[in-house]
Amino acid sequence: MPFRPSKVILPATREEASESLEALGGGAVIIAGGTMLFRLRDSGLLDHVEALVDLSRLGLSYVRGDAVVAIGSYTPLSDVYRWIASDPRRGRALGALADAIMSMPGWQIRNMATVGGSASIGMPQSDIATSLLALGARARISGPSGERVVDLRDYMAAPLSPSLGSGEFLSELVIEQPIGASAHEKFVVSDIDHPIASASAHLALADDGSVASARIALGGGLRRSVVLESPRALVGRVPDEGVLEEIQGLARDSVDPLDDFVASAEYRRHLAGVMARRAVARAYARAGGSAR
Amino acid sequence: MKLRFTLNGSAVELDAEPWESLFDVLRNRLGIKSVKTALCEGSCSACGACTVLLDGRPIYSVMTPAYRADGRSITTLEGLSRGGELHPLQSAFIEAGAVQCGFCTPGMILAAKAYLDGGGGPDEGGIREAIRGNLCRCTGYVKIIEAIRRAAEALGGGKP
Ligand SMILES: Cc1cc2nc3c(=O)[nH]c(=O)nc-3n(C[C@H](O)[C@H](O)[C@H](O)COP(=O)(O)OP(=O)(O)OC[C@H]3O[C@@H](n4cnc5c(N)ncnc54)[C@H](O)[C@@H]3O)c2cc1C
Ligand code: FES
Ligand code: FES
């Protein structure tokens, strides 16, 4: 049997959504932008699907907040980008997410793909997920017994199977204290390929221009995403050439790269270091720092 | 599922299956021949030939479920001319020689329309980004960019 769901369920409330998901169990699949799901129509992976559960009537398309930024899971990435770009302070702090969105090949994809779908595919290849990891995003999950909030890292358990219990879905991504500046860098063979390597960096600076805190996320062709929390090589220091060299080495040593026809593991490992270095340098410049 | 939407200004009503894409419905059932496909949904590609405007925004119709059109407005190339008069983008594509085989042209024009309708102007960087999701295998893009620039100037876009 090919992909032949017999119905689309458009719940009007969160309770209804959880009830449908619980009742259908493995026969239901949540559809957001559909850019991943519809590409898998003929893959065989979705042949068991009996119903598409579409949460677009739950009012989950929004971006709001200042000290705490909340992004509804169904928000198209183009809307997220416009919200960030409309304010220079957001553009600095959430720059990695804006960079990641603009690194996608065109407005069509940005208009279709959602932030929640991008987090839920659970793939290190997702630029959006990599940038959200560097921003320390948390996933708000709605379910039959209310809400819970988990680290995005824990939510992104495995490709196409996020860590969700029965009747649960991702309702929102939460970024607390988006201060300082962040940037995303990736290396691709052509515009529409998955990145061979990618990195996002988020830095907060102290008054003297040194790095007060940092988070670097590594993605692309890796077995799993990597998050480096305030690496010792960076904190308390100004990212001059010597420090960037150390960051490059640290990133290189932290990844478990794929080895395939697109790129060897060694090449991906090398590029993980280079992307981390570039992301830190750009985030630092964006934060107003100068390594002179 | 019963769907009701506006297609190029006219009301449409039809039944669609949950697995059908908007492309399937537009081209195969409604006979909209400007919408084309290079089967990108199966090959993880993104050529842009299936581009349509959904409430004014460009999307790929092969990766969009048909039922998403319900209650919305779809524009295809067929909806651009008015009373036999070509849209300024269509005229500019002809004048600049921006069409060769024509396979990419409908998608290019719709992506450009969304850009100009959104206030985009004649700067090359903006135009290039606007058509980044559309591939052309014939022209080398130079004349396409030139056509969009001419249309932008004709329409006075991008000025504060
Ligand atoms: C040609 C092309 C190029 C691309 N390039 C890039 C790129 O350069 N960088 C990049 O980062 N991305 C890129 N993407 C996007 C990426 O590959 C995914 O397609 C996209 O992130 C999926 O988002 P979606 O909203 O369409 O999800 P869908 O396809 O609707 O769903 C994806 C998965 O998430 C689940 N899901 C969705 N929403 C929820 C929810 N709220 N709760 C629980 N589960 C949910 C679904 O069940 C499904 O398993 C590209 C896509 C295409 C088609
Ligand atoms: S058919 Fe190529 S992007 Fe739609
Ligand atoms: S004119 Fe032939 S693909 Fe563009």
Coordinates of C-alpha atoms and ligand atoms in Angstrom, one line a residue:
Chain A
M1 CA 0.0 0.0 0.0
P2 CA 1.4 3.4 -0.9
F3 CA 0.9 6.6 1.2
R4 CA -3.0 6.7 1.4
P5 CA -4.2 8.3 4.6
S6 CA -8.0 8.1 4.6
K7 CA -8.5 11.4 6.4
V8 CA -7.2 14.7 7.6
I9 CA -8.1 15.7 11.1
L10 CA -8.1 19.4 11.9
P11 CA -8.6 19.7 15.7
A12 CA -10.1 22.9 17.0
T13 CA -8.7 22.6 20.5
R14 CA -5.6 21.2 22.1
E15 CA -7.7 18.6 23.9
E16 CA -9.2 17.4 20.7
A17 CA -5.7 17.2 19.2
S18 CA -4.4 15.0 22.0
E19 CA -7.5 12.9 21.9
S20 CA -7.1 12.2 18.1
L21 CA -3.4 11.5 18.5
E22 CA -4.0 9.1 21.4
A23 CA -6.9 7.3 19.6
L24 CA -5.0 6.9 16.4
G25 CA -1.6 6.0 17.9
G26 CA 1.0 5.0 15.3
G27 CA -1.6 5.4 12.5
A28 CA -1.5 9.2 12.8
V29 CA 1.2 11.6 11.7
I30 CA 1.3 15.3 12.5
I31 CA 1.6 17.5 9.4
A32 CA 3.0 21.0 9.6
G33 CA 4.6 22.6 6.5
G34 CA 4.6 19.2 4.9
T35 CA 7.9 19.9 3.2
M36 CA 9.5 16.8 4.7
L37 CA 6.3 14.6 4.8
F38 CA 5.3 15.2 1.2
R39 CA 8.8 14.5 0.0
L40 CA 8.5 11.1 1.8
R41 CA 5.2 10.3 0.0
D42 CA 6.7 7.6 -2.2
S43 CA 9.5 6.5 0.2
G44 CA 7.5 3.7 1.8
L45 CA 8.1 5.3 5.3
L46 CA 4.6 6.7 5.5
D47 CA 2.6 3.8 4.0
H48 CA 1.2 2.9 7.4
V49 CA -0.3 6.4 7.9
E50 CA -4.1 6.4 8.3
A51 CA -4.7 10.0 9.2
L52 CA -2.9 13.3 8.9
V53 CA -3.3 15.4 12.0
D54 CA -3.1 19.1 11.1
L55 CA -2.7 21.5 14.1
S56 CA -3.0 24.7 12.0
R57 CA -6.3 25.6 13.7
L58 CA -4.8 25.7 17.2
G59 CA -3.4 29.2 16.8
L60 CA 0.2 28.0 16.9
S61 CA 1.6 30.5 14.4
Y62 CA 3.1 33.5 16.2
V63 CA 6.4 35.0 17.5
R64 CA 6.3 37.1 20.6
G65 CA 8.2 38.2 23.6
D66 CA 11.3 40.1 24.6
A67 CA 13.1 38.7 27.6
V68 CA 11.6 35.3 26.7
V69 CA 10.9 34.7 23.0
A70 CA 8.1 32.3 22.2
I71 CA 7.7 30.9 18.7
G72 CA 4.6 28.9 17.9
S73 CA 5.5 25.5 16.4
Y74 CA 3.4 26.2 13.2
T75 CA 5.0 29.5 12.4
P76 CA 6.4 29.6 8.9
L77 CA 10.1 30.4 8.8
S78 CA 9.5 33.4 6.6
D79 CA 7.4 35.0 9.4
V80 CA 10.1 34.2 12.0
Y81 CA 12.7 35.9 9.8
R82 CA 10.6 39.0 9.3
W83 CA 10.0 39.3 13.0
I84 CA 13.8 39.0 13.8
A85 CA 14.8 41.4 11.0
S86 CA 12.4 44.1 12.1
D87 CA 14.5 45.0 15.2
P88 CA 18.3 45.3 15.3
R89 CA 18.6 44.0 18.8
R90 CA 16.7 40.8 17.8
G91 CA 18.8 40.7 14.7
R92 CA 22.0 40.4 16.8
A93 CA 20.7 38.1 19.5
L94 CA 18.7 35.8 17.2
G95 CA 21.1 36.3 14.3
A96 CA 21.9 32.6 14.1
L97 CA 18.2 31.7 13.5
A98 CA 17.9 34.5 10.9
D99 CA 21.1 33.3 9.2
A100 CA 19.8 29.8 9.2
I101 CA 16.5 30.8 7.6
M102 CA 18.2 32.9 4.9
S103 CA 20.6 30.0 4.2
M104 CA 17.6 28.0 2.9
P105 CA 17.3 28.0 -0.8
G106 CA 14.5 30.4 -1.5
W107 CA 11.3 32.0 -0.2
Q108 CA 9.1 29.1 -1.2
I109 CA 10.7 26.8 1.3
R110 CA 10.8 29.5 4.0
N111 CA 7.0 30.2 3.4
M112 CA 6.2 26.5 3.8
A113 CA 8.5 24.9 6.4
T114 CA 7.6 25.7 10.0
V115 CA 9.9 26.1 13.0
G116 CA 8.2 23.2 14.8
G117 CA 8.5 20.9 11.8
S118 CA 12.2 21.8 11.5
A119 CA 12.8 20.9 15.2
S120 CA 10.7 17.7 14.9
I121 CA 12.6 16.1 12.0
G122 CA 15.4 15.6 14.6
M123 CA 18.2 15.9 12.1
P124 CA 21.6 17.5 12.6
Q125 CA 21.3 18.5 8.9
S126 CA 18.6 21.1 9.8
D127 CA 20.1 24.6 10.0
I128 CA 17.1 25.8 11.9
A129 CA 17.6 23.1 14.6
T130 CA 21.3 23.8 14.8
S131 CA 20.7 27.5 15.4
L132 CA 18.0 26.8 17.9
L133 CA 20.3 24.5 19.8
A134 CA 22.9 27.3 20.0
L135 CA 20.2 29.7 21.3
G136 CA 19.4 27.2 24.1
A137 CA 15.9 26.7 22.9
R138 CA 13.5 24.6 24.9
A139 CA 10.5 22.7 23.5
R140 CA 7.0 23.2 25.0
I141 CA 5.1 20.1 24.6
S142 CA 1.3 19.9 24.9
G143 CA -0.4 16.6 25.8
P144 CA -3.3 14.9 27.5
S145 CA -2.1 15.8 31.0
G146 CA -1.2 19.5 30.2
E147 CA 2.2 20.9 29.3
R148 CA 5.8 20.2 29.9
V149 CA 9.0 21.9 28.8
V150 CA 12.2 20.1 27.8
D151 CA 15.5 21.0 26.3
L152 CA 15.4 20.9 22.5
R153 CA 18.3 18.5 22.6
D154 CA 16.3 16.0 24.5
Y155 CA 13.3 16.6 22.2
M156 CA 15.4 15.8 19.1
A157 CA 15.8 12.2 20.0
A158 CA 16.2 10.6 16.6
P159 CA 15.4 11.3 12.9
L160 CA 11.7 11.8 12.4
S161 CA 10.9 10.5 15.9
P162 CA 11.0 13.2 18.4
S163 CA 10.7 12.3 22.1
L164 CA 6.9 12.6 22.5
G165 CA 4.5 10.5 24.6
S166 CA 1.1 9.3 23.5
G167 CA -1.2 12.3 22.5
E168 CA 1.6 14.8 22.7
F169 CA 2.8 17.4 20.2
L170 CA 5.2 20.3 20.1
S171 CA 3.4 23.6 20.7
E172 CA 6.1 26.2 21.0
L173 CA 9.8 26.8 21.1
V174 CA 11.1 29.0 23.9
I175 CA 14.3 31.0 23.9
E176 CA 15.1 32.5 27.2
Q177 CA 17.2 35.7 27.6
P178 CA 18.1 36.2 24.0
I179 CA 21.0 38.6 24.7
G180 CA 24.4 39.1 23.0
A181 CA 24.7 38.0 19.5
S182 CA 24.6 34.8 17.5
A183 CA 25.5 33.6 14.0
H184 CA 25.1 30.5 11.8
E185 CA 27.6 29.2 9.2
K186 CA 27.3 26.3 6.8
F187 CA 29.1 24.6 4.0
V188 CA 27.1 23.1 1.1
V189 CA 28.0 21.7 -2.2
S190 CA 25.0 23.3 -3.9
D191 CA 22.2 25.4 -2.5
I192 CA 19.7 22.6 -2.1
D193 CA 22.0 20.0 -0.6
H194 CA 22.1 19.2 3.1
P195 CA 25.1 21.0 4.7
I196 CA 28.3 18.9 4.8
A197 CA 29.0 20.8 8.1
S198 CA 27.3 23.7 9.9
A199 CA 27.8 25.6 13.2
S200 CA 25.9 28.2 15.2
A201 CA 27.5 30.2 17.9
H202 CA 25.8 32.4 20.6
L203 CA 28.0 34.7 22.6
A204 CA 27.4 37.2 25.5
L205 CA 30.2 39.7 26.1
A206 CA 31.5 41.1 29.3
D207 CA 32.1 44.9 29.6
D208 CA 35.8 44.5 28.7
G209 CA 34.9 42.8 25.4
S210 CA 35.8 39.3 26.5
V211 CA 33.3 36.4 26.1
A212 CA 31.2 36.0 29.2
S213 CA 29.3 33.0 28.1
A214 CA 29.0 31.0 24.9
R215 CA 27.1 28.1 23.3
I216 CA 28.2 26.5 20.1
A217 CA 26.0 24.0 18.2
L218 CA 27.5 21.7 15.5
G219 CA 25.3 20.2 12.8
G220 CA 25.3 19.0 9.2
G221 CA 26.5 15.5 8.3
L222 CA 26.9 14.2 11.8
R223 CA 25.4 11.2 13.5
R224 CA 24.1 13.5 16.2
S225 CA 24.1 17.3 16.9
V226 CA 26.7 18.5 19.3
V227 CA 26.3 21.4 21.8
L228 CA 29.4 22.9 23.5
E229 CA 28.4 24.9 26.6
S230 CA 30.7 27.8 27.4
P231 CA 33.9 26.1 26.3
R232 CA 36.9 26.9 28.5
A233 CA 38.9 27.9 25.4
L234 CA 36.5 30.8 24.8
V235 CA 35.1 32.1 28.1
G236 CA 36.9 35.0 29.7
R237 CA 38.9 35.5 26.5
V238 CA 38.7 37.6 23.4
P239 CA 38.4 35.4 20.3
D240 CA 41.6 36.4 18.5
E241 CA 43.3 34.1 16.0
G242 CA 44.8 31.9 18.7
V243 CA 41.5 31.4 20.5
L244 CA 39.7 30.7 17.2
E245 CA 42.3 28.1 16.4
E246 CA 41.5 26.4 19.7
I247 CA 37.8 26.5 19.0
Q248 CA 38.4 25.0 15.6
G249 CA 40.3 22.1 17.2
L250 CA 37.7 21.6 19.9
A251 CA 34.9 21.4 17.3
R252 CA 36.9 19.1 15.1
D253 CA 37.4 16.7 18.1
S254 CA 33.8 16.9 19.2
V255 CA 31.9 15.5 16.2
D256 CA 30.9 12.0 15.0
P257 CA 30.7 12.7 11.3
L258 CA 29.0 10.6 8.6
D259 CA 31.2 9.0 5.9
D260 CA 29.5 8.8 2.5
F261 CA 29.6 9.6 -1.2
V262 CA 29.1 13.3 -0.5
A263 CA 32.0 13.7 1.8
S264 CA 34.4 11.6 3.9
A265 CA 34.3 11.7 7.6
E266 CA 37.7 13.4 7.7
Y267 CA 36.5 16.2 5.4
R268 CA 33.4 16.7 7.5
R269 CA 35.4 16.8 10.7
H270 CA 37.7 19.4 9.2
L271 CA 34.8 21.5 8.1
A272 CA 33.1 21.3 11.5
G273 CA 36.1 23.1 12.9
V274 CA 36.1 25.7 10.2
M275 CA 32.4 26.4 10.5
A276 CA 32.6 26.7 14.3
R277 CA 35.5 29.1 13.9
R278 CA 33.6 31.2 11.4
A279 CA 30.4 31.2 13.5
V280 CA 32.2 32.4 16.6
A281 CA 34.1 35.1 14.7
R282 CA 30.9 36.4 13.1
A283 CA 28.8 36.2 16.3
Y284 CA 31.6 38.2 18.1
A285 CA 31.7 40.9 15.4
R286 CA 27.9 41.1 15.5
A287 CA 28.0 41.5 19.3
G288 CA 30.2 44.6 18.7
G289 CA 33.4 43.0 19.8
S290 CA 36.8 43.6 18.2
A291 CA 39.7 41.3 18.6
R292 CA 42.2 44.0 17.9
Chain B
M1 CA -12.5 16.2 1.5
K2 CA -14.6 19.0 0.0
L3 CA -12.4 22.0 -0.8
R4 CA -13.5 25.6 -1.7
F5 CA -10.9 28.1 -2.8
T6 CA -10.3 31.0 -5.1
L7 CA -8.3 30.2 -8.2
N8 CA -7.2 33.2 -10.1
G9 CA -10.1 35.2 -8.9
S10 CA -12.8 32.5 -9.5
A11 CA -14.4 30.3 -6.9
V12 CA -13.6 26.6 -7.2
E13 CA -15.1 23.6 -5.4
L14 CA -13.9 20.1 -5.6
D15 CA -13.1 16.9 -3.7
A16 CA -9.5 16.1 -2.9
E17 CA -7.9 13.1 -1.2
P18 CA -5.6 13.6 1.8
W19 CA -2.6 12.4 -0.1
E20 CA -3.0 14.6 -3.1
S21 CA -0.7 17.6 -3.6
L22 CA -1.9 21.0 -4.7
F23 CA 0.0 20.3 -7.9
D24 CA -2.0 17.1 -8.6
V25 CA -5.2 19.0 -8.2
L26 CA -4.2 22.1 -10.2
R27 CA -2.6 20.5 -13.1
N28 CA -4.3 17.1 -13.4
R29 CA -7.8 18.0 -12.4
L30 CA -8.2 21.7 -13.1
G31 CA -6.1 21.8 -16.2
I32 CA -3.8 24.5 -15.1
K33 CA -0.9 23.9 -17.5
S34 CA 1.4 26.7 -16.4
V35 CA 2.2 24.7 -13.2
K36 CA 4.9 22.2 -14.0
T37 CA 7.0 19.7 -12.2
A38 CA 10.4 18.1 -12.3
L39 CA 9.2 15.7 -9.6
C40 CA 11.3 17.5 -7.0
E41 CA 9.3 16.0 -4.1
G42 CA 10.8 12.6 -4.8
S43 CA 14.4 13.8 -5.5
C44 CA 14.9 16.3 -2.7
S45 CA 15.4 19.0 -5.2
A46 CA 13.8 22.4 -5.6
C47 CA 13.5 23.6 -9.2
G48 CA 10.6 26.0 -8.6
A49 CA 8.6 25.0 -11.7
C50 CA 5.6 24.1 -9.5
T51 CA 5.5 27.5 -7.8
V52 CA 2.1 29.1 -7.2
L53 CA 1.1 31.9 -4.9
L54 CA -0.9 30.9 -1.8
D55 CA -2.5 34.0 -0.4
G56 CA 0.1 35.9 -2.3
R57 CA 3.1 34.0 -1.0
P58 CA 5.2 31.7 -3.3
I59 CA 5.2 28.0 -2.4
Y60 CA 6.0 24.7 -4.1
S61 CA 2.7 23.1 -5.0
V62 CA 4.2 19.6 -5.2
M63 CA 5.1 19.6 -1.5
T64 CA 1.8 21.2 -0.4
P65 CA -1.2 19.1 0.5
A66 CA -4.1 20.0 -1.7
Y67 CA -6.5 20.4 1.3
R68 CA -4.4 23.4 2.5
A69 CA -6.0 25.4 -0.3
D70 CA -9.3 25.3 1.4
G71 CA -10.6 28.8 2.1
R72 CA -7.5 30.4 0.6
S73 CA -6.6 32.1 -2.7
I74 CA -4.3 30.6 -5.3
T75 CA -2.7 32.5 -8.1
T76 CA -1.1 30.8 -11.1
L77 CA 0.4 32.4 -14.2
E78 CA -3.0 32.1 -15.9
G79 CA -4.3 34.7 -13.4
L80 CA -1.8 37.5 -14.2
S81 CA -3.1 39.1 -17.4
R82 CA -6.1 41.4 -17.1
G83 CA -8.6 41.8 -20.0
G84 CA -6.2 40.5 -22.5
E85 CA -3.4 42.8 -21.3
L86 CA -0.2 41.2 -20.1
H87 CA 1.1 41.8 -16.6
P88 CA 4.2 44.1 -16.7
L89 CA 6.4 41.1 -15.7
Q90 CA 5.1 39.1 -18.6
S91 CA 5.8 42.0 -21.0
A92 CA 9.2 42.5 -19.5
F93 CA 10.1 38.8 -19.9
I94 CA 9.2 39.0 -23.6
E95 CA 11.0 42.3 -24.2
A96 CA 14.2 41.2 -22.3
G97 CA 14.3 37.8 -24.1
A98 CA 14.1 36.1 -20.7
V99 CA 12.3 33.0 -22.1
Q100 CA 13.9 30.1 -23.9
C101 CA 12.3 26.8 -23.4
G102 CA 9.8 28.3 -21.0
F103 CA 9.7 25.5 -18.5
C104 CA 10.9 27.8 -15.6
T105 CA 9.0 30.9 -16.8
P106 CA 5.7 30.6 -14.9
G107 CA 7.4 29.9 -11.6
M108 CA 10.0 32.7 -12.2
I109 CA 7.3 35.2 -12.9
L110 CA 5.2 34.2 -9.9
A111 CA 8.2 34.4 -7.6
A112 CA 9.1 37.8 -9.0
K113 CA 5.5 39.0 -8.6
A114 CA 5.5 38.1 -4.9
Y115 CA 8.8 40.1 -4.6
L116 CA 7.4 43.2 -6.4
D117 CA 4.1 43.0 -4.6
G118 CA 6.0 42.9 -1.3
G119 CA 7.7 46.2 -2.2
G120 CA 10.8 44.7 -3.8
G121 CA 12.8 47.0 -6.1
P122 CA 15.2 46.8 -9.0
D123 CA 18.4 46.0 -7.0
E124 CA 20.1 42.9 -8.3
G125 CA 20.7 41.4 -4.8
G126 CA 17.0 41.5 -4.0
I127 CA 16.0 40.1 -7.3
R128 CA 18.5 37.2 -7.1
E129 CA 17.2 36.3 -3.6
A130 CA 13.6 36.5 -4.9
I131 CA 14.3 33.8 -7.6
R132 CA 16.7 31.7 -5.5
G133 CA 14.0 29.0 -5.3
N134 CA 13.7 28.8 -9.1
L135 CA 16.1 27.2 -11.5
C136 CA 16.6 27.9 -15.1
R137 CA 18.5 25.5 -17.3
C138 CA 18.5 27.7 -20.4
T139 CA 19.0 31.4 -20.0
G140 CA 21.9 31.7 -17.5
Y141 CA 19.6 34.1 -15.5
V142 CA 21.1 37.3 -16.8
K143 CA 18.0 38.1 -18.9
I144 CA 15.6 37.0 -16.3
I145 CA 17.2 39.4 -13.8
E146 CA 17.1 42.1 -16.4
A147 CA 13.4 41.4 -17.1
I148 CA 12.5 41.6 -13.4
R149 CA 14.5 44.8 -13.0
R150 CA 12.6 46.4 -15.9
A151 CA 9.3 45.4 -14.4
A152 CA 10.3 46.8 -11.1
E153 CA 11.2 50.1 -12.7
A154 CA 8.0 50.1 -14.7
L155 CA 6.0 49.5 -11.5
G156 CA 8.1 52.0 -9.4
G157 CA 8.8 49.4 -6.7
G158 CA 11.4 49.6 -4.0
K159 CA 11.1 53.4 -3.6
P160 CA 10.4 54.7 -0.1
Ligands
LIG1 C1 14.2 21.7 -1.2 C2 14.3 21.9 0.2 C3 15.5 22.5 0.8 C4 15.6 22.7 2.1 N1 16.7 23.3 2.6 C5 16.9 23.4 4.0 C6 18.1 24.1 4.5 O1 19.0 24.5 3.8 N2 18.2 24.2 5.8 C7 17.2 23.8 6.7 O2 17.3 23.9 7.9 N3 16.0 23.2 6.2 C8 15.9 23.0 4.9 N4 14.7 22.4 4.4 C9 13.6 22.1 5.3 C10 13.8 20.8 6.0 O3 14.4 19.8 5.2 C11 12.4 20.2 6.4 O4 11.7 19.9 5.2 C12 11.5 21.1 7.2 O5 12.3 21.6 8.3 C13 10.3 20.4 7.8 O6 9.4 21.4 8.3 P1 7.8 21.2 8.0 O7 7.2 22.3 8.8 O8 7.6 21.3 6.5 O9 7.5 19.8 8.6 P2 6.6 18.6 8.1 O10 7.1 18.0 6.8 O11 5.2 18.9 8.2 O12 6.9 17.6 9.3 C14 8.2 17.1 9.5 C15 8.2 16.1 10.7 O13 7.9 16.8 11.9 C16 6.7 16.3 12.6 N5 6.1 17.4 13.1 C17 5.8 18.6 12.5 N6 5.2 19.5 13.4 C18 5.2 18.9 14.6 C19 4.7 19.3 15.8 N7 4.1 20.5 16.1 N8 4.7 18.4 16.9 C20 5.2 17.1 16.7 N9 5.7 16.7 15.5 C21 5.7 17.6 14.4 C22 6.0 15.6 11.5 O14 5.1 14.6 12.0 C23 7.1 15.0 10.6 O15 7.6 13.8 11.1 C24 14.6 22.3 3.0 C25 13.4 21.7 2.5 C26 13.3 21.5 1.1 C27 12.1 20.8 0.6
FES2 S1 8.6 20.5 -9.1 FE1 10.6 21.3 -8.7 S2 10.3 22.5 -6.9 FE2 8.3 21.9 -7.5
FES3 S1 13.9 29.0 -20.1 FE1 14.3 26.9 -20.1 S2 14.5 26.5 -18.0 FE2 14.4 28.6 -18.0

